[in-house]
mmCIF file of C-alpha atoms in Angstrom:
data_model
loop_
_atom_site.group_PDB
_atom_site.id
_atom_site.type_symbol
_atom_site.label_atom_id
_atom_site.label_comp_id
_atom_site.label_asym_id
_atom_site.label_seq_id
_atom_site.Cartn_x
_atom_site.Cartn_y
_atom_site.Cartn_z
ATOM 1 C CA MET J 1 0.032 0.764 -0.294
ATOM 2 C CA TYR J 2 2.578 2.285 1.316
ATOM 3 C CA VAL J 3 4.864 1.820 -2.009
ATOM 4 C CA GLY J 4 1.649 2.343 -4.414
ATOM 5 C CA LEU J 5 0.810 6.027 -2.963
ATOM 6 C CA LEU J 6 4.783 6.930 -3.534
ATOM 7 C CA ASN J 7 4.135 5.457 -6.972
ATOM 8 C CA PHE J 8 0.806 7.151 -6.963
ATOM 9 C CA SER J 9 1.304 9.756 -9.678
ATOM 10 C CA ILE J 10 3.936 7.571 -12.199
ATOM 11 C CA LEU J 11 1.842 4.791 -12.237
ATOM 12 C CA LEU J 12 -0.912 7.344 -14.260
ATOM 13 C CA VAL J 13 1.998 7.824 -16.566
ATOM 14 C CA PHE J 14 2.805 4.088 -17.603
ATOM 15 C CA GLY J 15 -0.693 4.058 -17.785
ATOM 16 C CA ILE J 16 -1.394 7.279 -19.813
ATOM 17 C CA THR J 17 1.851 6.147 -21.848
ATOM 18 C CA GLY J 18 0.527 2.530 -22.955
ATOM 19 C CA LEU J 19 -2.505 4.473 -23.366
ATOM 20 C CA GLU J 20 -1.245 7.199 -26.082
ATOM 21 C CA ALA J 21 1.138 4.771 -26.977
ATOM 22 C CA MET J 22 -2.306 2.637 -29.130
ATOM 23 C CA PHE J 23 -3.292 6.051 -30.875
ATOM 24 C CA SER J 24 0.554 6.946 -31.841
ATOM 25 C CA HIS J 25 1.262 7.175 -35.518
ATOM 26 C CA GLY J 26 5.115 8.647 -34.844
ATOM 27 C CA PRO J 27 6.143 11.836 -33.465
ATOM 28 C CA SER J 28 4.133 15.077 -33.656
ATOM 29 C CA GLY J 29 3.663 18.009 -32.015
ATOM 30 C CA SER J 30 4.267 21.943 -33.679
ATOM 31 C CA THR J 31 7.223 22.713 -35.220
ATOM 32 C CA GLU J 32 8.883 26.255 -34.971
ATOM 33 C CA SER J 33 10.035 27.804 -38.116
ATOM 34 C CA PRO J 34 13.677 27.200 -38.138
ATOM 35 C CA VAL J 35 15.738 30.635 -35.894
ATOM 36 C CA TYR J 36 19.686 30.827 -37.017
ATOM 37 C CA SER J 37 22.541 32.044 -34.458
ATOM 38 C CA SER J 38 25.805 33.142 -34.591
ATOM 39 C CA PHE J 39 28.496 30.385 -34.311
ATOM 40 C CA THR J 40 31.997 30.044 -35.049
ATOM 41 C CA ALA J 41 33.075 26.332 -34.839
ATOM 42 C CA PRO J 42 36.377 26.344 -33.086
ATOM 43 C CA ALA J 43 39.329 25.232 -35.838
ATOM 44 C CA ASN J 44 40.863 21.952 -36.076
ATOM 45 C CA ALA J 45 38.032 20.994 -33.379
ATOM 46 C CA THR J 46 36.739 17.266 -34.431
ATOM 47 C CA ASP J 47 33.288 17.110 -35.313
ATOM 48 C CA LYS J 48 32.248 15.748 -31.963
ATOM 49 C CA GLN J 49 34.101 18.349 -30.100
ATOM 50 C CA VAL J 50 31.875 21.316 -32.239
ATOM 51 C CA ALA J 51 28.784 19.341 -30.967
ATOM 52 C CA ASP J 52 29.811 19.928 -27.492
ATOM 53 C CA ALA J 53 30.520 23.137 -28.206
ATOM 54 C CA VAL J 54 27.246 23.747 -29.221
ATOM 55 C CA HIS J 55 26.048 22.204 -26.943
ATOM 56 C CA ARG J 56 27.305 24.460 -24.070
ATOM 57 C CA TYR J 57 26.773 27.418 -26.412
ATOM 58 C CA LEU J 58 23.082 26.666 -26.654
ATOM 59 C CA GLU J 59 22.410 25.070 -23.457
ATOM 60 C CA PRO J 60 19.417 23.187 -24.838
ATOM 61 C CA ALA J 61 17.098 22.590 -21.240
ATOM 62 C CA LEU J 62 16.737 19.306 -20.447
ATOM 63 C CA ALA J 63 19.162 17.393 -23.212
ATOM 64 C CA GLY J 64 22.642 16.657 -22.959
ATOM 65 C CA PRO J 65 25.476 16.576 -25.362
ATOM 66 C CA VAL J 66 24.490 14.403 -28.486
ATOM 67 C CA PRO J 67 26.784 10.892 -28.708
ATOM 68 C CA GLU J 68 29.286 10.573 -31.510
ATOM 69 C CA PHE J 69 26.987 7.660 -33.181
ATOM 70 C CA ALA J 70 24.252 10.160 -33.726
ATOM 71 C CA LEU J 71 26.284 12.951 -35.786
ATOM 72 C CA SER J 72 25.756 13.006 -39.872
ATOM 73 C CA ARG J 73 26.238 15.531 -42.767
ATOM 74 C CA ASP J 74 23.276 16.762 -44.457
ATOM 75 C CA ASP J 75 23.615 16.765 -48.275
ATOM 76 C CA ASP J 76 25.974 20.135 -48.582
ATOM 77 C CA ASN J 77 27.631 18.391 -45.956
ATOM 78 C CA ASN J 78 27.206 20.547 -43.410
ATOM 79 C CA LEU J 79 27.384 18.564 -39.450
ATOM 80 C CA THR J 80 23.625 17.970 -38.238
ATOM 81 C CA PHE J 81 22.413 16.248 -35.545
ATOM 82 C CA THR J 82 19.373 16.669 -32.793
ATOM 83 C CA PHE J 83 19.085 17.293 -29.023
ATOM 84 C CA TYR J 84 16.436 15.590 -27.705
ATOM 85 C CA SER J 85 14.655 16.353 -24.308
ATOM 86 C CA ALA J 86 10.995 15.002 -22.927
ATOM 87 C CA ASN J 87 9.641 18.225 -24.302
ATOM 88 C CA GLY J 88 10.940 17.509 -27.817
ATOM 89 C CA THR J 89 13.505 18.170 -30.164
ATOM 90 C CA GLN J 90 16.170 20.976 -31.190
ATOM 91 C CA ARG J 91 17.628 20.129 -34.590
ATOM 92 C CA VAL J 92 20.787 21.820 -35.079
ATOM 93 C CA THR J 93 22.808 22.480 -38.351
ATOM 94 C CA VAL J 94 26.233 24.101 -37.986
ATOM 95 C CA LEU J 95 26.803 26.214 -41.264
ATOM 96 C CA GLU J 96 30.609 26.150 -41.237
ATOM 97 C CA LYS J 97 30.879 28.879 -43.879
ATOM 98 C CA GLU J 98 28.604 31.339 -43.150
ATOM 99 C CA ASN J 99 29.296 31.262 -38.820
ATOM 100 C CA ARG J 100 25.557 30.277 -37.895
ATOM 101 C CA LEU J 101 23.813 27.075 -36.751
ATOM 102 C CA LYS J 102 20.269 26.779 -37.735
ATOM 103 C CA ILE J 103 18.154 25.239 -35.216
ATOM 104 C CA GLU J 104 14.392 23.580 -35.914
ATOM 105 C CA LYS J 105 12.643 22.768 -32.788
ATOM 106 C CA ARG J 106 9.868 20.369 -32.850
ATOM 107 C CA ARG J 107 7.847 20.647 -29.701
ATOM 108 C CA ASN J 108 6.179 17.686 -28.418
ATOM 109 C CA THR J 109 2.280 17.033 -27.131
ATOM 110 C CA ILE J 110 1.630 16.886 -23.325
ATOM 111 C CA TRP J 111 0.453 13.016 -24.496
ATOM 112 C CA GLN J 112 4.250 12.442 -25.708
ATOM 113 C CA PHE J 113 6.189 14.734 -23.027
ATOM 114 C CA PHE J 114 4.128 11.468 -20.559
ATOM 115 C CA ASN J 115 5.506 8.931 -22.313
ATOM 116 C CA ASN J 116 8.730 10.516 -22.852
ATOM 117 C CA LEU J 117 9.062 10.942 -18.435
ATOM 118 C CA HIS J 118 7.970 7.628 -19.184
ATOM 119 C CA ALA J 119 11.390 6.541 -20.334
ATOM 120 C CA THR J 120 13.308 8.672 -18.374
ATOM 121 C CA THR J 121 15.202 6.407 -17.009
ATOM 122 C CA MET J 122 19.164 6.151 -15.369
ATOM 123 C CA ASN J 123 21.028 5.403 -18.332
ATOM 124 C CA VAL J 124 19.581 9.684 -19.564
ATOM 125 C CA ASN J 125 22.729 11.130 -20.925
ATOM 126 C CA THR J 126 22.519 14.509 -19.733
ATOM 127 C CA ALA J 127 23.220 16.177 -15.857
ATOM 128 C CA ASP J 128 20.373 18.523 -15.700
ATOM 129 C CA LEU J 129 19.566 18.148 -11.644
ATOM 130 C CA ARG J 130 15.455 17.799 -12.892
ATOM 131 C CA VAL J 131 15.761 14.629 -15.449
ATOM 132 C CA ARG J 132 18.648 13.527 -13.140
ATOM 133 C CA LEU J 133 15.653 13.726 -9.606
ATOM 134 C CA TRP J 134 13.643 12.694 -12.069
ATOM 135 C CA THR J 135 15.422 9.182 -13.269
ATOM 136 C CA LEU J 136 15.575 8.344 -9.546
ATOM 137 C CA TYR J 137 12.131 8.055 -9.328
ATOM 138 C CA THR J 138 11.439 6.051 -12.591
ATOM 139 C CA GLU J 139 13.761 3.972 -11.311
ATOM 140 C CA PHE J 140 12.441 3.619 -7.889
ATOM 141 C CA SER J 141 8.957 2.822 -9.423
ATOM 142 C CA ILE J 142 10.027 0.020 -11.751
ATOM 143 C CA TRP J 143 11.455 -2.397 -8.929
ATOM 144 C CA SER J 144 7.760 -1.479 -7.177
ATOM 145 C CA LEU J 145 6.048 -1.930 -10.512
ATOM 146 C CA ILE J 146 7.650 -5.284 -10.461
ATOM 147 C CA GLY J 147 7.242 -5.909 -6.161
ATOM 148 C CA MET J 148 3.634 -4.405 -5.970
ATOM 149 C CA ALA J 149 2.768 -7.129 -9.186
ATOM 150 C CA LEU J 150 4.535 -10.048 -7.410
ATOM 151 C CA SER J 151 3.047 -8.833 -3.853
ATOM 152 C CA GLY J 152 -0.243 -8.910 -5.093
ATOM 153 C CA MET J 153 -0.222 -12.195 -6.174
ATOM 154 C CA TYR J 154 1.233 -13.009 -2.627
ATOM 155 C CA LEU J 155 -1.692 -11.222 -1.098
ATOM 156 C CA TRP J 156 -4.247 -12.952 -3.225
ATOM 157 C CA LEU J 157 -2.732 -16.596 -2.903
ATOM 158 C CA ALA J 158 -2.475 -16.370 0.913
ATOM 159 C CA SER J 159 -6.212 -14.631 1.399
ATOM 160 C CA ARG J 160 -8.774 -15.629 -1.176
ATOM 161 C CA PRO J 161 -6.890 -18.030 -3.702
ATOM 162 C CA GLY J 162 -10.052 -19.899 -4.449
ATOM 163 C CA LEU J 163 -12.246 -17.279 -5.490
ATOM 164 C CA ARG J 164 -13.219 -17.868 -8.909
ATOM 165 C CA TRP J 165 -13.929 -14.714 -10.674
ATOM 166 C CA ALA J 166 -9.736 -13.665 -9.428
ATOM 167 C CA GLN J 167 -8.597 -17.557 -10.870
ATOM 168 C CA ALA J 168 -10.394 -16.307 -14.176
ATOM 169 C CA ALA J 169 -8.863 -13.144 -14.425
ATOM 170 C CA PHE J 170 -5.484 -14.620 -13.653
ATOM 171 C CA VAL J 171 -6.120 -17.519 -16.452
ATOM 172 C CA ALA J 172 -7.295 -14.951 -19.279
ATOM 173 C CA GLY J 173 -4.706 -12.867 -18.666
ATOM 174 C CA ALA J 174 -1.423 -14.899 -18.387
ATOM 175 C CA GLY J 175 -3.439 -17.224 -21.061
ATOM 176 C CA ILE J 176 -3.711 -14.370 -23.170
ATOM 177 C CA PHE J 177 -0.591 -12.725 -22.703
ATOM 178 C CA ILE J 178 1.435 -16.227 -23.141
ATOM 179 C CA LEU J 179 -0.676 -17.423 -25.935
ATOM 180 C CA LEU J 180 0.169 -13.977 -27.772
ATOM 181 C CA TYR J 181 4.258 -14.494 -26.916
ATOM 182 C CA VAL J 182 3.969 -18.361 -28.309
ATOM 183 C CA VAL J 183 2.501 -17.184 -31.617
ATOM 184 C CA THR J 184 4.131 -13.514 -32.042
ATOM 185 C CA ARG J 185 7.541 -15.511 -31.078
ATOM 186 C CA MET I 1 -20.657 -2.767 0.046
ATOM 187 C CA MET I 2 -18.373 -0.136 -2.109
ATOM 188 C CA TYR I 3 -15.519 -0.983 -0.718
ATOM 189 C CA ARG I 4 -16.153 -4.370 -1.361
ATOM 190 C CA THR I 5 -16.407 -3.487 -5.630
ATOM 191 C CA MET I 6 -13.155 -1.320 -5.445
ATOM 192 C CA ARG I 7 -11.434 -4.467 -3.664
ATOM 193 C CA ASN I 8 -12.243 -6.603 -6.528
ATOM 194 C CA ILE I 9 -12.013 -4.538 -9.319
ATOM 195 C CA HIS I 10 -8.568 -4.387 -7.653
ATOM 196 C CA LEU I 11 -7.969 -7.990 -7.226
ATOM 197 C CA PHE I 12 -9.228 -9.040 -10.734
ATOM 198 C CA LEU I 13 -7.699 -6.077 -12.889
ATOM 199 C CA GLY I 14 -4.389 -6.668 -10.964
ATOM 200 C CA LEU I 15 -4.459 -10.490 -11.115
ATOM 201 C CA PHE I 16 -6.028 -9.928 -15.307
ATOM 202 C CA ALA I 17 -2.597 -7.405 -16.145
ATOM 203 C CA PHE I 18 -0.130 -9.567 -14.048
ATOM 204 C CA PHE I 19 1.554 -10.840 -17.231
ATOM 205 C CA PHE I 20 1.743 -7.487 -18.339
ATOM 206 C CA LEU I 21 2.674 -5.738 -15.650
ATOM 207 C CA MET I 22 5.852 -8.117 -15.355
ATOM 208 C CA MET I 23 6.850 -8.123 -18.659
ATOM 209 C CA TYR I 24 6.638 -3.761 -18.239
ATOM 210 C CA GLY I 25 8.524 -4.260 -15.133
ATOM 211 C CA LEU I 26 11.364 -6.539 -16.463
ATOM 212 C CA SER I 27 11.995 -4.784 -19.994
ATOM 213 C CA ALA I 28 11.807 -1.994 -18.030
ATOM 214 C CA VAL I 29 14.670 -3.003 -15.657
ATOM 215 C CA GLN I 30 16.488 -4.007 -18.872
ATOM 216 C CA MET I 31 16.387 -0.793 -20.635
ATOM 217 C CA ALA I 32 17.296 0.959 -17.522
ATOM 218 C CA HIS I 33 20.163 -1.337 -16.859
ATOM 219 C CA ASN I 34 21.150 -2.449 -20.424
ATOM 220 C CA GLY I 35 24.615 -3.455 -19.217
ATOM 221 C CA TRP I 36 23.079 -5.886 -17.143
ATOM 222 C CA PHE I 37 21.774 -7.774 -20.250
ATOM 223 C CA ASN I 38 23.465 -9.033 -23.536
ATOM 224 C CA LEU I 39 20.675 -8.821 -26.425
ATOM 225 C CA LYS I 40 22.736 -10.104 -28.828
ATOM 226 C CA PRO I 41 20.168 -11.810 -30.816
ATOM 227 C CA SER I 42 20.714 -15.416 -32.624
ATOM 228 C CA VAL I 43 21.609 -15.006 -36.169
ATOM 229 C CA SER I 44 21.647 -17.009 -39.365
ATOM 230 C CA GLY I 45 21.086 -16.582 -43.410
ATOM 231 C CA GLN I 46 19.351 -17.993 -45.569
ATOM 232 C CA SER I 47 18.449 -17.478 -49.218
ATOM 233 C CA TYR I 48 15.348 -18.183 -51.604
ATOM 234 C CA PRO I 49 15.437 -18.583 -55.320
ATOM 235 C CA VAL I 50 13.989 -15.715 -57.023
ATOM 236 C CA PRO I 51 10.811 -15.976 -58.362
ATOM 237 C CA GLN I 52 10.154 -15.925 -62.067
ATOM 238 C CA PRO I 53 8.423 -13.567 -63.695
ATOM 239 C CA VAL I 54 10.906 -10.940 -60.861
ATOM 240 C CA PRO I 55 8.796 -8.972 -59.309
ATOM 241 C CA SER I 56 8.994 -5.700 -58.997
ATOM 242 C CA ASP I 57 8.996 -4.158 -56.199
ATOM 243 C CA ALA I 58 9.488 -5.212 -52.463
ATOM 244 C CA ARG I 59 6.052 -5.753 -51.367
ATOM 245 C CA ALA I 60 5.678 -8.165 -54.436
ATOM 246 C CA LEU I 61 9.257 -9.590 -52.824
ATOM 247 C CA SER I 62 7.935 -9.658 -49.042
ATOM 248 C CA ARG I 63 4.958 -11.251 -50.355
ATOM 249 C CA TYR I 64 6.491 -14.020 -52.360
ATOM 250 C CA LEU I 65 8.741 -14.486 -49.185
ATOM 251 C CA MET I 66 5.526 -14.695 -46.960
ATOM 252 C CA ASP I 67 3.247 -17.019 -49.200
ATOM 253 C CA GLU I 68 5.886 -19.274 -50.550
ATOM 254 C CA HIS I 69 8.653 -19.210 -47.593
ATOM 255 C CA GLY I 70 6.327 -18.663 -44.843
ATOM 256 C CA LEU I 71 8.540 -15.214 -43.298
ATOM 257 C CA ARG I 72 6.189 -13.768 -40.970
ATOM 258 C CA GLY I 73 5.975 -10.025 -40.141
ATOM 259 C CA GLU I 74 5.364 -6.006 -41.478
ATOM 260 C CA LEU I 75 7.715 -5.280 -44.545
ATOM 261 C CA ALA I 76 10.281 -2.229 -43.126
ATOM 262 C CA GLN I 77 12.998 0.272 -44.437
ATOM 263 C CA VAL I 78 12.485 -0.113 -47.960
ATOM 264 C CA ARG I 79 16.214 0.797 -49.538
ATOM 265 C CA THR I 80 17.008 1.033 -53.372
ATOM 266 C CA THR I 81 20.377 0.602 -53.734
ATOM 267 C CA GLY I 82 22.574 1.119 -57.707
ATOM 268 C CA THR I 83 22.339 -3.031 -57.411
ATOM 269 C CA GLY I 84 18.596 -3.927 -55.927
ATOM 270 C CA ILE I 85 16.440 -3.816 -53.352
ATOM 271 C CA GLN I 86 16.842 -3.745 -49.398
ATOM 272 C CA PHE I 87 14.062 -4.682 -47.080
ATOM 273 C CA ARG I 88 12.855 -5.888 -43.856
ATOM 274 C CA ILE I 89 10.421 -8.479 -42.657
ATOM 275 C CA VAL I 90 9.891 -7.573 -38.886
ATOM 276 C CA ARG I 91 7.573 -9.018 -36.108
ATOM 277 C CA PRO I 92 8.842 -8.408 -32.510
ATOM 278 C CA GLY I 93 11.852 -10.355 -31.666
ATOM 279 C CA THR I 94 12.552 -11.200 -35.062
ATOM 280 C CA VAL I 95 14.037 -9.020 -38.300
ATOM 281 C CA HIS I 96 14.470 -11.003 -41.730
ATOM 282 C CA GLN I 97 16.939 -8.412 -43.384
ATOM 283 C CA VAL I 98 16.379 -9.154 -47.012
ATOM 284 C CA GLU I 99 18.669 -8.416 -49.926
ATOM 285 C CA TYR I 100 17.491 -8.645 -53.604
ATOM 286 C CA ILE I 101 20.433 -8.065 -56.059
ATOM 287 C CA ARG I 102 19.440 -8.022 -59.428
ATOM 288 C CA ASP I 103 21.976 -9.957 -61.615
ATOM 289 C CA LYS I 104 21.979 -13.058 -58.758
ATOM 290 C CA SER I 105 18.814 -15.805 -59.049
ATOM 291 C CA GLU I 106 19.015 -15.477 -54.854
ATOM 292 C CA LEU I 107 17.003 -13.389 -52.454
ATOM 293 C CA ALA I 108 19.581 -13.500 -49.535
ATOM 294 C CA VAL I 109 17.938 -12.936 -46.222
ATOM 295 C CA GLN I 110 19.266 -12.443 -42.672
ATOM 296 C CA THR I 111 16.889 -13.179 -39.680
ATOM 297 C CA SER I 112 18.001 -12.120 -36.182
ATOM 298 C CA VAL I 113 15.950 -13.847 -33.444
ATOM 299 C CA ALA I 114 15.831 -12.059 -29.996
ATOM 300 C CA ASP I 115 16.501 -13.863 -26.685
ATOM 301 C CA PHE I 116 13.851 -13.746 -23.938
ATOM 302 C CA TRP I 117 14.814 -10.461 -23.233
ATOM 303 C CA GLY I 118 14.894 -9.349 -26.445
ATOM 304 C CA MET I 119 12.030 -9.975 -26.888
ATOM 305 C CA LEU I 120 10.351 -8.359 -24.004
ATOM 306 C CA ASN I 121 11.594 -5.108 -24.923
ATOM 307 C CA ARG I 122 10.305 -5.364 -28.158
ATOM 308 C CA ILE I 123 6.893 -6.431 -26.329
ATOM 309 C CA HIS I 124 7.587 -3.296 -24.777
ATOM 310 C CA HIS I 125 8.070 -0.906 -27.447
ATOM 311 C CA ILE I 126 4.727 -1.869 -29.224
ATOM 312 C CA ALA I 127 2.244 1.110 -30.371
ATOM 313 C CA GLY I 128 -0.231 1.988 -32.429
ATOM 314 C CA LEU I 129 -3.259 0.080 -34.446
ATOM 315 C CA HIS I 130 -1.451 0.517 -37.889
ATOM 316 C CA HIS I 131 0.066 -2.149 -38.134
ATOM 317 C CA GLU I 132 -0.118 -4.615 -41.214
ATOM 318 C CA TYR I 133 0.845 -7.441 -39.220
ATOM 319 C CA ARG I 134 -2.117 -8.310 -37.552
ATOM 320 C CA LEU I 135 -0.612 -9.555 -34.276
ATOM 321 C CA ILE I 136 1.141 -6.269 -33.540
ATOM 322 C CA ASN I 137 -2.706 -4.722 -33.802
ATOM 323 C CA ILE I 138 -3.857 -7.190 -31.266
ATOM 324 C CA TRP I 139 -1.251 -6.793 -28.859
ATOM 325 C CA SER I 140 -1.775 -2.640 -28.596
ATOM 326 C CA VAL I 141 -5.717 -3.750 -27.742
ATOM 327 C CA PHE I 142 -4.817 -5.703 -24.720
ATOM 328 C CA ILE I 143 -1.703 -3.082 -24.272
ATOM 329 C CA ALA I 144 -4.662 -0.296 -24.079
ATOM 330 C CA LEU I 145 -6.675 -2.385 -22.013
ATOM 331 C CA VAL I 146 -3.941 -3.077 -19.311
ATOM 332 C CA SER I 147 -3.153 1.167 -18.903
ATOM 333 C CA ALA I 148 -6.111 1.609 -18.372
ATOM 334 C CA GLY I 149 -6.668 -1.141 -16.273
ATOM 335 C CA LEU I 150 -3.652 0.467 -14.496
ATOM 336 C CA ILE I 151 -5.215 3.705 -14.437
ATOM 337 C CA LEU I 152 -7.896 2.172 -12.518
ATOM 338 C CA ILE I 153 -5.454 -0.623 -10.027
ATOM 339 C CA ALA I 154 -3.711 3.188 -9.055
ATOM 340 C CA ALA I 155 -7.537 4.774 -8.458
ATOM 341 C CA THR I 156 -9.265 2.359 -6.710
ATOM 342 C CA GLY I 157 -5.796 1.377 -4.502
ATOM 343 C CA ILE I 158 -6.231 5.279 -3.341
ATOM 344 C CA TYR I 159 -10.029 4.578 -2.370
ATOM 345 C CA LEU I 160 -9.015 1.268 -0.559
ATOM 346 C CA TRP I 161 -6.247 2.954 1.278
ATOM 347 C CA PHE I 162 -8.494 5.645 2.317
ATOM 348 C CA LYS I 163 -11.200 3.490 3.669
ATOM 349 C CA THR I 164 -8.352 2.084 5.802
ATOM 350 C CA HIS I 165 -8.757 4.554 8.365
ATOM 351 C CA THR I 166 -5.709 3.049 10.703
ATOM 352 C CA GLU I 167 -3.321 4.161 7.492
ATOM 353 C CA ARG I 168 -4.663 7.821 7.035
ATOM 354 C CA ARG I 169 -2.209 9.929 8.793
ATOM 355 C CA ILE I 170 0.872 7.927 6.839
ATOM 356 C CA GLY I 171 -0.556 7.335 3.340
ATOM 357 C CA THR I 172 -1.117 11.087 3.383
ATOM 358 C CA ILE I 173 2.256 11.694 4.274
ATOM 359 C CA LEU I 174 3.185 9.485 1.724
ATOM 360 C CA LEU I 175 1.507 10.712 -1.205
ATOM 361 C CA ILE I 176 1.887 14.575 -0.463
ATOM 362 C CA LEU I 177 5.747 13.353 -1.170
ATOM 363 C CA SER I 178 5.098 11.803 -3.711
ATOM 364 C CA LEU I 179 2.499 14.095 -5.759
ATOM 365 C CA GLY I 180 4.931 16.928 -4.645
ATOM 366 C CA TYR I 181 7.405 15.333 -5.690
ATOM 367 C CA SER I 182 6.579 14.262 -9.260
ATOM 368 C CA LEU I 183 4.527 16.791 -9.842
ATOM 369 C CA THR I 184 6.758 19.696 -9.256
ATOM 370 C CA LEU I 185 9.457 18.015 -11.759
ATOM 371 C CA MET I 186 7.128 17.438 -14.372
ATOM 372 C CA VAL I 187 6.311 20.843 -13.726
ATOM 373 C CA LEU I 188 9.980 21.970 -14.103
ATOM 374 C CA MET I 189 10.853 19.946 -16.726
ATOM 375 C CA ARG I 190 7.775 21.184 -18.926
ATOM 376 C CA THR I 191 8.332 24.317 -18.799
ATOM 377 C CA ALA I 192 11.897 23.925 -18.892
ATOM 378 C CA GLY I 193 12.027 25.316 -22.338
#
């Protein structure tokens, strides 16, 4: 009971996320017009070092530096990468010849925000304190979910295992899951 | 009467959703601590004869592989190369990477099959009702039912706690702490820009 109370809001986030996933057709949200910002790429820097310099310069909210594998070049050979956060994305193109950055922001809907929140776990790549504190809550909730499922099962078996409707609910849920798993496999 | 109804809803939904919730919990552990797990799929290769007349596109080729050779899944990541076509036939836990080279008389298929943990991971990511492979849509329906059930489990849990008078004080403190922490962070993150 106590664990459930501590996890009340994130259980709602999990539930909302699952419902959002059913109706999802991929990323959506509002895309803002591109903005440009002056930026001179450091001389003799690698692409990763330039991306890190852009991260320090823009300080995108909640987002960490871009890993090397996520760097790419567009058709004009400009360095491009994307900062990800629960709120959406910031796609950056480094226009080195023009000494400026092209920044395209996309803001997630509130439902996608919840979706991203539920996926914000301990291995997220950011030092932002708000995100780090949230990951602690997510970590706690993951173990809590397993603990609550197992303790609920124990409480049923220890108190009212003969309840026919409960048996039927368990058999139906287990049967559907196992059948789908096997058939999908 | 009301308490009994709520308790039964809580119990029945929890039992129905047990395997789904364990799937979510265990796969979430795997994703949050991916260093603890080795998700390397088992990979095997096979080749199939190209049908005559040669299908002109990836859809027709994938249909041939499904109908004649039993591959299952939905068509994804179609790429036309200078020499032919590459595409994938995907279902949760299994990916068939197909390569058709025009000059050859064979279709090369590399199949990656995930282990138990990889399978849980893929099921965790199922979303949407728009899939060509119907099994994924069926998964989606049950995942949505379980998600709605989870909200109800949380809501009935709150009711059951509130009706347990001896637990109200400590429960209220815990609930306020939890909501204060989580809602504050949610608002701070959503308004972060």
